[in-house]
PDB file of C-alpha atoms in Angstrom:
ATOM      1  CA  MET A   1     154.265 115.713   8.513  1.00 76.00           C
ATOM      2  CA  ASN A   2     156.502 112.887   7.250  1.00 83.00           C
ATOM      3  CA  VAL A   3     157.031 110.419  10.120  1.00 85.00           C
ATOM      4  CA  PRO A   4     159.414 107.602   9.362  1.00 89.00           C
ATOM      5  CA  LEU A   5     158.515 104.361  10.788  1.00 89.00           C
ATOM      6  CA  TRP A   6     161.863 104.051  12.580  1.00 91.00           C
ATOM      7  CA  LEU A   7     160.525 107.069  14.796  1.00 91.00           C
ATOM      8  CA  TRP A   8     157.102 105.904  15.595  1.00 91.00           C
ATOM      9  CA  VAL A   9     158.309 102.888  16.926  1.00 92.00           C
ATOM     10  CA  THR A  10     161.104 103.996  18.482  1.00 93.00           C
ATOM     11  CA  THR A  11     159.083 107.201  20.365  1.00 91.00           C
ATOM     12  CA  VAL A  12     156.528 104.236  21.503  1.00 90.00           C
ATOM     13  CA  LEU A  13     159.295 101.964  23.042  1.00 93.00           C
ATOM     14  CA  VAL A  14     160.609 104.780  25.449  1.00 91.00           C
ATOM     15  CA  ILE A  15     156.633 106.031  26.358  1.00 88.00           C
ATOM     16  CA  VAL A  16     156.243 102.150  27.389  1.00 86.00           C
ATOM     17  CA  SER A  17     159.804 101.864  28.858  1.00 90.00           C
ATOM     18  CA  LEU A  18     158.834 105.166  30.654  1.00 86.00           C
ATOM     19  CA  ILE A  19     155.655 103.806  32.115  1.00 82.00           C
ATOM     20  CA  CYS A  20     157.085 100.159  32.504  1.00 83.00           C
ATOM     21  CA  VAL A  21     160.255 101.773  34.758  1.00 84.00           C
ATOM     22  CA  ASP A  22     157.477 103.895  36.698  1.00 80.00           C
ATOM     23  CA  PHE A  23     155.519 100.344  37.407  1.00 76.00           C
ATOM     24  CA  VAL A  24     159.028  98.855  38.833  1.00 79.00           C
ATOM     25  CA  ILE A  25     159.411 101.753  41.446  1.00 77.00           C
ATOM     26  CA  VAL A  26     155.744 101.518  42.103  1.00 72.00           C
ATOM     27  CA  ALA A  27     156.240  97.418  42.652  1.00 70.00           C
ATOM     28  CA  ARG A  28     159.458  97.966  44.634  1.00 76.00           C
ATOM     29  CA  ASN A  29     157.981 100.389  46.781  1.00 73.00           C
ATOM     30  CA  PRO A  30     154.491 101.082  47.009  1.00 68.00           C
ATOM     31  CA  ARG A  31     154.093 103.840  49.560  1.00 71.00           C
ATOM     32  CA  LYS A  32     152.368 106.756  48.756  1.00 73.00           C
ATOM     33  CA  PRO A  33     154.899 109.469  47.186  1.00 75.00           C
ATOM     34  CA  SER A  34     155.770 112.613  49.233  1.00 77.00           C
ATOM     35  CA  THR A  35     155.217 115.533  48.345  1.00 76.00           C
ATOM     36  CA  ARG A  36     158.008 116.435  46.886  1.00 83.00           C
ATOM     37  CA  GLU A  37     159.098 113.581  45.597  1.00 82.00           C
ATOM     38  CA  ALA A  38     155.502 113.689  43.393  1.00 81.00           C
ATOM     39  CA  ALA A  39     156.395 117.503  42.294  1.00 84.00           C
ATOM     40  CA  LEU A  40     160.183 116.641  41.161  1.00 88.00           C
ATOM     41  CA  TRP A  41     158.300 113.847  39.165  1.00 86.00           C
ATOM     42  CA  VAL A  42     155.835 115.751  37.722  1.00 87.00           C
ATOM     43  CA  SER A  43     158.495 118.380  37.051  1.00 90.00           C
ATOM     44  CA  PHE A  44     160.391 115.920  34.909  1.00 91.00           C
ATOM     45  CA  TYR A  45     157.647 115.070  32.809  1.00 91.00           C
ATOM     46  CA  ALA A  46     156.771 118.399  32.377  1.00 92.00           C
ATOM     47  CA  LEU A  47     160.575 119.385  30.966  1.00 94.00           C
ATOM     48  CA  LEU A  48     160.808 116.530  29.233  1.00 93.00           C
ATOM     49  CA  ALA A  49     157.418 117.809  27.538  1.00 94.00           C
ATOM     50  CA  VAL A  50     158.715 121.156  26.695  1.00 94.00           C
ATOM     51  CA  ALA A  51     161.985 119.500  25.798  1.00 95.00           C
ATOM     52  CA  PHE A  52     160.330 117.181  23.145  1.00 95.00           C
ATOM     53  CA  GLY A  53     158.588 120.036  21.865  1.00 94.00           C
ATOM     54  CA  ALA A  54     161.707 122.010  21.488  1.00 95.00           C
ATOM     55  CA  ALA A  55     163.275 119.281  19.472  1.00 93.00           C
ATOM     56  CA  LEU A  56     160.024 119.806  17.234  1.00 93.00           C
ATOM     57  CA  ALA A  57     160.924 123.102  16.557  1.00 93.00           C
ATOM     58  CA  PHE A  58     164.219 122.301  15.312  1.00 92.00           C
ATOM     59  CA  THR A  59     163.630 119.061  13.374  1.00 91.00           C
ATOM     60  CA  ALA A  60     160.057 120.006  11.924  1.00 89.00           C
ATOM     61  CA  GLY A  61     159.704 123.289  12.138  1.00 90.00           C
ATOM     62  CA  ALA A  62     158.029 126.049  14.760  1.00 91.00           C
ATOM     63  CA  GLU A  63     154.286 125.268  13.140  1.00 91.00           C
ATOM     64  CA  HIS A  64     154.257 121.559  14.143  1.00 93.00           C
ATOM     65  CA  SER A  65     155.961 122.566  18.000  1.00 94.00           C
ATOM     66  CA  ILE A  66     153.406 124.847  18.514  1.00 93.00           C
ATOM     67  CA  ALA A  67     150.766 122.269  17.673  1.00 92.00           C
ATOM     68  CA  PHE A  68     152.367 120.210  20.078  1.00 94.00           C
ATOM     69  CA  TYR A  69     152.368 122.348  23.135  1.00 94.00           C
ATOM     70  CA  THR A  70     148.478 123.184  22.350  1.00 93.00           C
ATOM     71  CA  GLY A  71     147.682 119.733  22.093  1.00 92.00           C
ATOM     72  CA  TRP A  72     149.592 118.817  25.569  1.00 93.00           C
ATOM     73  CA  VAL A  73     148.390 121.941  27.423  1.00 91.00           C
ATOM     74  CA  VAL A  74     144.921 121.016  26.499  1.00 89.00           C
ATOM     75  CA  GLU A  75     145.258 117.370  26.784  1.00 89.00           C
ATOM     76  CA  TYR A  76     146.777 117.810  30.665  1.00 88.00           C
ATOM     77  CA  SER A  77     143.796 120.584  31.486  1.00 85.00           C
ATOM     78  CA  LEU A  78     141.429 117.619  30.885  1.00 84.00           C
ATOM     79  CA  SER A  79     143.665 115.153  32.576  1.00 82.00           C
ATOM     80  CA  ILE A  80     143.692 117.157  35.704  1.00 78.00           C
ATOM     81  CA  ASP A  81     139.798 117.261  35.388  1.00 73.00           C
ATOM     82  CA  ASN A  82     139.476 113.582  34.734  1.00 76.00           C
ATOM     83  CA  LEU A  83     141.686 113.174  38.246  1.00 78.00           C
ATOM     84  CA  PHE A  84     138.289 114.183  40.115  1.00 75.00           C
ATOM     85  CA  ILE A  85     136.688 111.113  38.535  1.00 79.00           C
ATOM     86  CA  LEU A  86     139.517 108.726  39.302  1.00 80.00           C
ATOM     87  CA  ILE A  87     139.850 110.255  43.046  1.00 77.00           C
ATOM     88  CA  LEU A  88     135.971 109.300  42.964  1.00 79.00           C
ATOM     89  CA  ILE A  89     136.408 105.821  41.397  1.00 84.00           C
ATOM     90  CA  ILE A  90     139.248 105.075  43.873  1.00 82.00           C
ATOM     91  CA  GLY A  91     137.594 106.621  47.334  1.00 79.00           C
ATOM     92  CA  SER A  92     134.405 104.304  46.357  1.00 81.00           C
ATOM     93  CA  PHE A  93     135.997 101.312  46.191  1.00 85.00           C
ATOM     94  CA  GLN A  94     138.372 102.262  49.369  1.00 85.00           C
ATOM     95  CA  VAL A  95     141.842 101.253  47.687  1.00 85.00           C
ATOM     96  CA  PRO A  96     144.479 101.054  50.197  1.00 86.00           C
ATOM     97  CA  PRO A  97     147.057 103.417  50.232  1.00 80.00           C
ATOM     98  CA  GLU A  98     149.545 101.017  49.235  1.00 80.00           C
ATOM     99  CA  HIS A  99     148.011  99.860  46.136  1.00 83.00           C
ATOM    100  CA  GLN A 100     146.895 103.067  44.671  1.00 82.00           C
ATOM    101  CA  GLN A 101     149.653 103.871  42.612  1.00 80.00           C
ATOM    102  CA  ARG A 102     149.091 100.499  41.134  1.00 83.00           C
ATOM    103  CA  VAL A 103     145.559 101.015  40.226  1.00 85.00           C
ATOM    104  CA  LEU A 104     146.632 104.446  38.659  1.00 82.00           C
ATOM    105  CA  LEU A 105     149.505 102.974  36.614  1.00 82.00           C
ATOM    106  CA  ILE A 106     147.053 100.467  34.874  1.00 84.00           C
ATOM    107  CA  GLY A 107     144.861 103.464  34.473  1.00 84.00           C
ATOM    108  CA  ILE A 108     147.467 105.393  33.038  1.00 83.00           C
ATOM    109  CA  GLY A 109     148.228 101.960  30.685  1.00 84.00           C
ATOM    110  CA  LEU A 110     144.706 101.822  29.711  1.00 86.00           C
ATOM    111  CA  ALA A 111     143.701 105.226  28.944  1.00 86.00           C
ATOM    112  CA  LEU A 112     147.252 105.244  26.591  1.00 86.00           C
ATOM    113  CA  PHE A 113     145.880 102.105  24.672  1.00 88.00           C
ATOM    114  CA  PHE A 114     142.172 103.425  24.451  1.00 88.00           C
ATOM    115  CA  ARG A 115     143.649 106.610  23.293  1.00 88.00           C
ATOM    116  CA  ALA A 116     145.790 104.791  20.490  1.00 88.00           C
ATOM    117  CA  LEU A 117     142.938 103.082  19.035  1.00 89.00           C
ATOM    118  CA  PHE A 118     140.850 106.056  18.912  1.00 88.00           C
ATOM    119  CA  ILE A 119     143.415 108.460  17.478  1.00 88.00           C
ATOM    120  CA  VAL A 120     143.930 105.676  14.374  1.00 88.00           C
ATOM    121  CA  ALA A 121     139.831 105.397  14.239  1.00 89.00           C
ATOM    122  CA  GLY A 122     140.062 109.431  13.769  1.00 87.00           C
ATOM    123  CA  ALA A 123     142.811 109.700  11.652  1.00 86.00           C
ATOM    124  CA  ALA A 124     141.519 107.249   9.141  1.00 88.00           C
ATOM    125  CA  ALA A 125     137.973 108.987   9.632  1.00 87.00           C
ATOM    126  CA  VAL A 126     139.971 112.573   8.931  1.00 84.00           C
ATOM    127  CA  GLU A 127     141.180 110.594   5.585  1.00 83.00           C
ATOM    128  CA  ALA A 128     138.230 109.193   4.382  1.00 86.00           C
ATOM    129  CA  TYR A 129     135.954 112.124   5.348  1.00 85.00           C
ATOM    130  CA  VAL A 130     137.000 115.771   6.175  1.00 84.00           C
ATOM    131  CA  GLY A 131     133.359 116.173   7.159  1.00 85.00           C
ATOM    132  CA  VAL A 132     133.833 113.931  10.161  1.00 88.00           C
ATOM    133  CA  PHE A 133     135.067 117.311  11.822  1.00 88.00           C
ATOM    134  CA  TYR A 134     131.254 118.732  12.177  1.00 91.00           C
ATOM    135  CA  LEU A 135     130.959 115.580  14.272  1.00 90.00           C
ATOM    136  CA  PHE A 136     134.310 116.146  16.474  1.00 88.00           C
ATOM    137  CA  GLY A 137     132.742 119.551  16.765  1.00 89.00           C
ATOM    138  CA  ALA A 138     129.405 118.894  18.061  1.00 90.00           C
ATOM    139  CA  ILE A 139     130.904 116.300  19.984  1.00 88.00           C
ATOM    140  CA  LEU A 140     132.758 118.754  22.172  1.00 88.00           C
ATOM    141  CA  LEU A 141     130.254 121.578  22.000  1.00 91.00           C
ATOM    142  CA  VAL A 142     127.603 118.964  23.707  1.00 88.00           C
ATOM    143  CA  THR A 143     130.449 118.302  26.340  1.00 86.00           C
ATOM    144  CA  ALA A 144     131.210 121.989  27.033  1.00 87.00           C
ATOM    145  CA  ILE A 145     127.742 122.362  27.397  1.00 88.00           C
ATOM    146  CA  LYS A 146     127.504 119.879  30.264  1.00 84.00           C
ATOM    147  CA  LEU A 147     130.212 121.348  31.917  1.00 81.00           C
ATOM    148  CA  LEU A 148     128.921 124.278  31.764  1.00 82.00           C
ATOM    149  CA  VAL A 149     125.703 123.544  33.999  1.00 79.00           C
ATOM    150  CA  SER A 150     127.045 120.688  35.918  1.00 69.00           C
ATOM    151  CA  ALA A 151     128.248 121.391  39.549  1.00 55.00           C
ATOM    152  CA  ASP A 152     131.231 122.811  40.758  1.00 54.00           C
ATOM    153  CA  HIS A 153     134.028 119.583  41.921  1.00 51.00           C
ATOM    154  CA  ASP A 154     133.053 118.960  45.463  1.00 49.00           C
ATOM    155  CA  VAL A 155     135.236 116.057  46.387  1.00 44.00           C
ATOM    156  CA  ALA A 156     134.364 115.555  49.579  1.00 43.00           C
ATOM    157  CA  HIS A 157     130.430 115.424  48.953  1.00 44.00           C
ATOM    158  CA  ALA A 158     130.381 113.761  45.615  1.00 49.00           C
ATOM    159  CA  GLU A 159     129.608 110.471  44.525  1.00 53.00           C
ATOM    160  CA  TYR A 160     130.768 107.888  42.572  1.00 59.00           C
ATOM    161  CA  ARG A 161     127.842 105.861  40.303  1.00 65.00           C
ATOM    162  CA  GLU A 162     129.222 102.516  39.397  1.00 68.00           C
ATOM    163  CA  ASN A 163     129.199 102.000  35.468  1.00 70.00           C
ATOM    164  CA  ALA A 164     126.663  99.324  33.873  1.00 76.00           C
ATOM    165  CA  LEU A 165     129.742  96.944  33.118  1.00 78.00           C
ATOM    166  CA  VAL A 166     130.971  96.907  36.842  1.00 82.00           C
ATOM    167  CA  ARG A 167     127.210  96.129  38.013  1.00 82.00           C
ATOM    168  CA  THR A 168     126.671  93.377  35.753  1.00 85.00           C
ATOM    169  CA  VAL A 169     130.098  92.160  36.554  1.00 84.00           C
ATOM    170  CA  ARG A 170     129.281  92.081  40.084  1.00 84.00           C
ATOM    171  CA  ARG A 171     125.657  90.241  39.768  1.00 85.00           C
ATOM    172  CA  VAL A 172     126.737  87.874  37.101  1.00 86.00           C
ATOM    173  CA  LEU A 173     129.668  86.401  38.626  1.00 86.00           C
ATOM    174  CA  PRO A 174     131.338  86.000  42.424  1.00 88.00           C
ATOM    175  CA  THR A 175     132.526  88.480  43.684  1.00 88.00           C
ATOM    176  CA  THR A 176     134.779  89.334  47.650  1.00 87.00           C
ATOM    177  CA  ASP A 177     134.031  92.818  48.933  1.00 85.00           C
ATOM    178  CA  ARG A 178     137.939  92.369  50.643  1.00 87.00           C
ATOM    179  CA  TYR A 179     140.840  93.239  49.185  1.00 88.00           C
ATOM    180  CA  HIS A 180     143.720  90.554  49.133  1.00 87.00           C
ATOM    181  CA  GLY A 181     146.931  92.198  48.129  1.00 82.00           C
ATOM    182  CA  ALA A 182     147.433  93.181  44.532  1.00 81.00           C
ATOM    183  CA  ARG A 183     145.123  89.804  43.756  1.00 86.00           C
ATOM    184  CA  LEU A 184     142.974  90.517  40.922  1.00 86.00           C
ATOM    185  CA  THR A 185     140.805  86.926  41.813  1.00 90.00           C
ATOM    186  CA  VAL A 186     140.891  84.624  44.964  1.00 89.00           C
ATOM    187  CA  LEU A 187     139.780  81.224  45.825  1.00 87.00           C
ATOM    188  CA  LEU A 188     137.334  81.368  48.362  1.00 86.00           C
ATOM    189  CA  GLY A 189     135.333  78.383  49.256  1.00 82.00           C
ATOM    190  CA  GLY A 190     136.133  76.305  46.291  1.00 83.00           C
ATOM    191  CA  ARG A 191     134.929  78.895  44.046  1.00 87.00           C
ATOM    192  CA  ARG A 192     137.048  81.723  42.159  1.00 89.00           C
ATOM    193  CA  HIS A 193     135.998  85.401  43.032  1.00 90.00           C
ATOM    194  CA  LEU A 194     136.807  88.589  41.619  1.00 90.00           C
ATOM    195  CA  THR A 195     138.486  90.960  43.901  1.00 89.00           C
ATOM    196  CA  PRO A 196     137.906  94.719  44.211  1.00 88.00           C
ATOM    197  CA  MET A 197     141.107  95.160  42.513  1.00 89.00           C
ATOM    198  CA  LEU A 198     139.611  93.914  39.480  1.00 89.00           C
ATOM    199  CA  LEU A 199     136.631  95.876  39.909  1.00 89.00           C
ATOM    200  CA  VAL A 200     138.191  99.043  40.250  1.00 89.00           C
ATOM    201  CA  ILE A 201     140.454  98.555  37.015  1.00 88.00           C
ATOM    202  CA  ILE A 202     137.169  97.935  35.101  1.00 88.00           C
ATOM    203  CA  ALA A 203     135.722 100.868  36.943  1.00 88.00           C
ATOM    204  CA  ILE A 204     138.740 102.782  35.952  1.00 87.00           C
ATOM    205  CA  GLY A 205     139.258 101.172  31.928  1.00 86.00           C
ATOM    206  CA  MET A 206     135.398 102.296  31.257  1.00 86.00           C
ATOM    207  CA  ALA A 207     136.332 105.537  32.597  1.00 84.00           C
ATOM    208  CA  ASP A 208     139.366 106.126  30.361  1.00 85.00           C
ATOM    209  CA  ILE A 209     137.465 105.350  27.160  1.00 85.00           C
ATOM    210  CA  VAL A 210     134.785 107.997  27.842  1.00 81.00           C
ATOM    211  CA  PHE A 211     138.037 110.259  28.555  1.00 82.00           C
ATOM    212  CA  ALA A 212     139.133 109.467  24.993  1.00 84.00           C
ATOM    213  CA  LEU A 213     135.520 110.068  23.263  1.00 80.00           C
ATOM    214  CA  ASP A 214     136.642 113.847  24.708  1.00 77.00           C
ATOM    215  CA  SER A 215     140.385 114.193  24.449  1.00 83.00           C
ATOM    216  CA  ILE A 216     140.637 113.167  20.975  1.00 86.00           C
ATOM    217  CA  PRO A 217     138.193 115.226  19.879  1.00 87.00           C
ATOM    218  CA  ALA A 218     139.440 117.622  21.229  1.00 87.00           C
ATOM    219  CA  ILE A 219     143.624 117.568  20.244  1.00 88.00           C
ATOM    220  CA  PHE A 220     142.265 116.956  16.612  1.00 88.00           C
ATOM    221  CA  GLY A 221     140.745 120.249  16.140  1.00 87.00           C
ATOM    222  CA  ILE A 222     144.777 121.351  17.121  1.00 88.00           C
ATOM    223  CA  THR A 223     146.277 119.167  14.676  1.00 89.00           C
ATOM    224  CA  GLN A 224     145.545 116.233  12.533  1.00 87.00           C
ATOM    225  CA  GLU A 225     148.852 114.936  12.532  1.00 91.00           C
ATOM    226  CA  PRO A 226     148.508 111.147  14.024  1.00 91.00           C
ATOM    227  CA  TYR A 227     152.196 111.497  15.790  1.00 93.00           C
ATOM    228  CA  LEU A 228     151.501 115.246  17.187  1.00 94.00           C
ATOM    229  CA  VAL A 229     148.445 113.936  18.281  1.00 93.00           C
ATOM    230  CA  PHE A 230     149.646 110.638  20.379  1.00 93.00           C
ATOM    231  CA  THR A 231     152.847 112.525  21.765  1.00 94.00           C
ATOM    232  CA  ALA A 232     150.509 115.004  23.318  1.00 93.00           C
ATOM    233  CA  ASN A 233     148.312 112.814  24.871  1.00 91.00           C
ATOM    234  CA  ALA A 234     151.017 110.407  26.043  1.00 91.00           C
ATOM    235  CA  PHE A 235     152.962 113.191  27.845  1.00 92.00           C
ATOM    236  CA  ALA A 236     149.588 114.578  29.049  1.00 89.00           C
ATOM    237  CA  LEU A 237     149.348 110.872  30.709  1.00 87.00           C
ATOM    238  CA  MET A 238     152.976 110.601  32.118  1.00 84.00           C
ATOM    239  CA  GLY A 239     153.292 112.040  35.509  1.00 78.00           C
ATOM    240  CA  LEU A 240     149.631 111.436  35.957  1.00 81.00           C
ATOM    241  CA  ARG A 241     149.946 109.205  38.794  1.00 78.00           C
ATOM    242  CA  GLN A 242     152.437 111.555  40.458  1.00 80.00           C
ATOM    243  CA  LEU A 243     149.630 114.766  40.083  1.00 82.00           C
ATOM    244  CA  TYR A 244     147.027 112.670  41.459  1.00 78.00           C
ATOM    245  CA  PHE A 245     149.101 112.572  44.625  1.00 76.00           C
ATOM    246  CA  LEU A 246     149.880 116.319  44.211  1.00 75.00           C
ATOM    247  CA  ILE A 247     147.028 118.309  43.723  1.00 71.00           C
ATOM    248  CA  GLY A 248     144.467 115.370  44.651  1.00 61.00           C
ATOM    249  CA  SER A 249     143.529 117.593  47.764  1.00 57.00           C
ATOM    250  CA  LEU A 250     143.544 120.904  46.309  1.00 65.00           C
ATOM    251  CA  LEU A 251     141.061 120.123  43.652  1.00 66.00           C
ATOM    252  CA  THR A 252     138.198 121.430  45.391  1.00 65.00           C
ATOM    253  CA  ARG A 253     140.103 124.981  45.204  1.00 72.00           C
ATOM    254  CA  LEU A 254     140.106 124.840  41.102  1.00 75.00           C
ATOM    255  CA  VAL A 255     136.318 125.554  41.362  1.00 77.00           C
ATOM    256  CA  TYR A 256     136.211 127.318  38.043  1.00 82.00           C
ATOM    257  CA  LEU A 257     137.730 124.372  36.178  1.00 80.00           C
ATOM    258  CA  ASN A 258     134.914 122.971  34.553  1.00 81.00           C
ATOM    259  CA  LYS A 259     133.993 126.581  33.482  1.00 85.00           C
ATOM    260  CA  GLY A 260     137.505 126.821  31.838  1.00 86.00           C
ATOM    261  CA  LEU A 261     137.170 123.598  30.132  1.00 85.00           C
ATOM    262  CA  ALA A 262     133.749 124.298  29.048  1.00 88.00           C
ATOM    263  CA  LEU A 263     135.388 127.629  27.438  1.00 90.00           C
ATOM    264  CA  ILE A 264     138.319 125.674  26.133  1.00 89.00           C
ATOM    265  CA  LEU A 265     136.261 122.823  24.545  1.00 88.00           C
ATOM    266  CA  CYS A 266     133.536 125.250  23.246  1.00 91.00           C
ATOM    267  CA  TYR A 267     136.354 127.108  21.049  1.00 90.00           C
ATOM    268  CA  ILE A 268     137.822 124.247  19.680  1.00 90.00           C
ATOM    269  CA  GLY A 269     134.955 122.550  18.835  1.00 89.00           C
ATOM    270  CA  VAL A 270     133.877 125.783  16.885  1.00 91.00           C
ATOM    271  CA  THR A 271     137.513 125.397  15.324  1.00 90.00           C
ATOM    272  CA  LEU A 272     136.713 122.244  14.433  1.00 89.00           C
ATOM    273  CA  ILE A 273     133.644 123.284  12.493  1.00 91.00           C
ATOM    274  CA  LEU A 274     135.334 125.802  10.829  1.00 90.00           C
ATOM    275  CA  HIS A 275     137.801 123.776   9.483  1.00 87.00           C
ATOM    276  CA  ALA A 276     135.065 121.640   8.252  1.00 88.00           C
ATOM    277  CA  ILE A 277     133.467 124.407   6.347  1.00 91.00           C
ATOM    278  CA  GLU A 278     136.347 125.655   5.001  1.00 87.00           C
ATOM    279  CA  HIS A 279     137.127 122.500   3.448  1.00 85.00           C
ATOM    280  CA  THR A 280     133.418 121.675   2.485  1.00 86.00           C
ATOM    281  CA  THR A 281     131.841 124.667   1.374  1.00 86.00           C
ATOM    282  CA  ASP A 282     133.181 127.570  -0.657  1.00 84.00           C
ATOM    283  CA  LEU A 283     132.448 130.052   1.918  1.00 85.00           C
ATOM    284  CA  PRO A 284     135.429 132.494   2.695  1.00 85.00           C
ATOM    285  CA  VAL A 285     136.107 131.124   6.457  1.00 84.00           C
ATOM    286  CA  SER A 286     139.425 129.586   7.748  1.00 84.00           C
ATOM    287  CA  SER A 287     140.076 127.945  11.389  1.00 83.00           C
ATOM    288  CA  PRO A 288     142.599 130.073  13.825  1.00 85.00           C
ATOM    289  CA  PRO A 289     146.141 129.551  13.588  1.00 85.00           C
ATOM    290  CA  GLU A 290     148.198 127.295  16.203  1.00 82.00           C
ATOM    291  CA  LEU A 291     149.742 130.338  17.584  1.00 86.00           C
ATOM    292  CA  VAL A 292     146.447 131.962  18.606  1.00 89.00           C
ATOM    293  CA  SER A 293     145.015 128.602  19.649  1.00 88.00           C
ATOM    294  CA  LEU A 294     147.815 128.453  22.251  1.00 87.00           C
ATOM    295  CA  GLY A 295     147.311 132.143  23.440  1.00 90.00           C
ATOM    296  CA  VAL A 296     143.615 131.465  23.993  1.00 90.00           C
ATOM    297  CA  VAL A 297     144.252 128.173  25.867  1.00 89.00           C
ATOM    298  CA  VAL A 298     146.955 128.804  28.204  1.00 88.00           C
ATOM    299  CA  SER A 299     144.885 132.256  28.838  1.00 91.00           C
ATOM    300  CA  LEU A 300     141.717 130.763  29.876  1.00 89.00           C
ATOM    301  CA  LEU A 301     143.648 128.160  32.077  1.00 87.00           C
ATOM    302  CA  LEU A 302     145.468 131.002  33.802  1.00 89.00           C
ATOM    303  CA  LEU A 303     142.526 132.898  34.293  1.00 91.00           C
ATOM    304  CA  VAL A 304     140.570 130.004  35.538  1.00 87.00           C
ATOM    305  CA  THR A 305     143.405 129.133  37.913  1.00 85.00           C
ATOM    306  CA  VAL A 306     143.381 132.708  38.850  1.00 88.00           C
ATOM    307  CA  ALA A 307     140.108 133.218  39.585  1.00 88.00           C
ATOM    308  CA  SER A 308     139.324 129.677  41.438  1.00 84.00           C
ATOM    309  CA  LEU A 309     142.491 130.189  44.131  1.00 82.00           C
ATOM    310  CA  VAL A 310     141.148 133.868  44.797  1.00 86.00           C
ATOM    311  CA  ALA A 311     137.375 132.618  44.705  1.00 84.00           C
ATOM    312  CA  SER A 312     138.393 129.626  47.342  1.00 78.00           C
ATOM    313  CA  ARG A 313     140.432 132.319  49.307  1.00 79.00           C
ATOM    314  CA  ASN A 314     137.471 134.349  49.997  1.00 79.00           C
ATOM    315  CA  HIS A 315     135.482 131.435  50.590  1.00 70.00           C
ATOM    316  CA  ARG A 316     137.839 130.227  53.441  1.00 70.00           C
ATOM    317  CA  GLN A 317     138.063 134.232  54.789  1.00 71.00           C
ATOM    318  CA  ARG A 318     134.405 133.924  54.923  1.00 72.00           C
ATOM    319  CA  GLU A 319     133.871 130.682  56.864  1.00 67.00           C
ATOM    320  CA  SER A 320     136.618 131.880  59.213  1.00 67.00           C
ATOM    321  CA  VAL A 321     134.607 135.233  60.067  1.00 62.00           C
ATOM    322  CA  SER A 322     131.072 133.232  60.538  1.00 64.00           C
ATOM    323  CA  GLY A 323     133.299 130.906  62.850  1.00 60.00           C
ATOM    324  CA  SER A 324     134.596 133.756  65.020  1.00 59.00           C
ATOM    325  CA  GLU A 325     131.257 134.673  65.286  1.00 58.00           C
ATOM    326  CA  ALA A 326     129.520 131.812  65.948  1.00 57.00           C
ATOM    327  CA  ARG A 327     132.150 131.794  69.069  1.00 56.00           C
TER     328      ARG A 327
END
């Protein structure tokens, strides 16, 4: 896929402009969005991604369009899982409601920046030696195993553990436990103190790096085209702020999300290893085509969603019966 420089520049400018517009909207009206408003914005960004994929089909061919859609769906599902961590971080730092959107937008900007760095590094590594897919595949398989053995999401009882960088900053530099609007630092008693706003941004930035370590190998298992890798990640991140307010309270109902993502990452990990074997050995193996991968990913996500909702409904019914019997 030969992408001219002008198209790269235009794409980046459009994506950055959309994020800036989002930031301006939040700055002027920092209130928590309504469910209807959040749903409209999420739908808008989803339709934008669908339109982009359709444009790819006409200009670059169906193969690249399918690869984009598959990558976008995978990255979007990973972003939903990442929302659980963001909820824990924002809750742990007790970010005031009027500042949560600003924190989320900064987190999205950092995520896009870190992923762009990882994409450049990943593309260079793939160009230098195709055997790097063995490493990418191993990373995804290890992540899949961790997800399979991890506990199901429980926002109500889970706790966020501060990473080493945040703990070090607290220990070395003067900090305050009080928020002072959206300020990152404040002068108290003649000394400059860091506010919780800066600490929560650091925490989310570190989480973004960890997220990128999983998401970038996953997308390279679907396509090795840097342009498709970048745009799939960008479209998956856009609308994440609104998605946080739309489904944040519903994450506890997606009880099998971890298991579904584990199966998806396992599939992509095996695909990466097969791709590496195909290009580094004479063994008669090949990775599955993009259309098959899209079907597998979408089918697993639908299965996980339906199974989760059914399990959650049955659990609520059992609790209702138990409560009635207790009375």
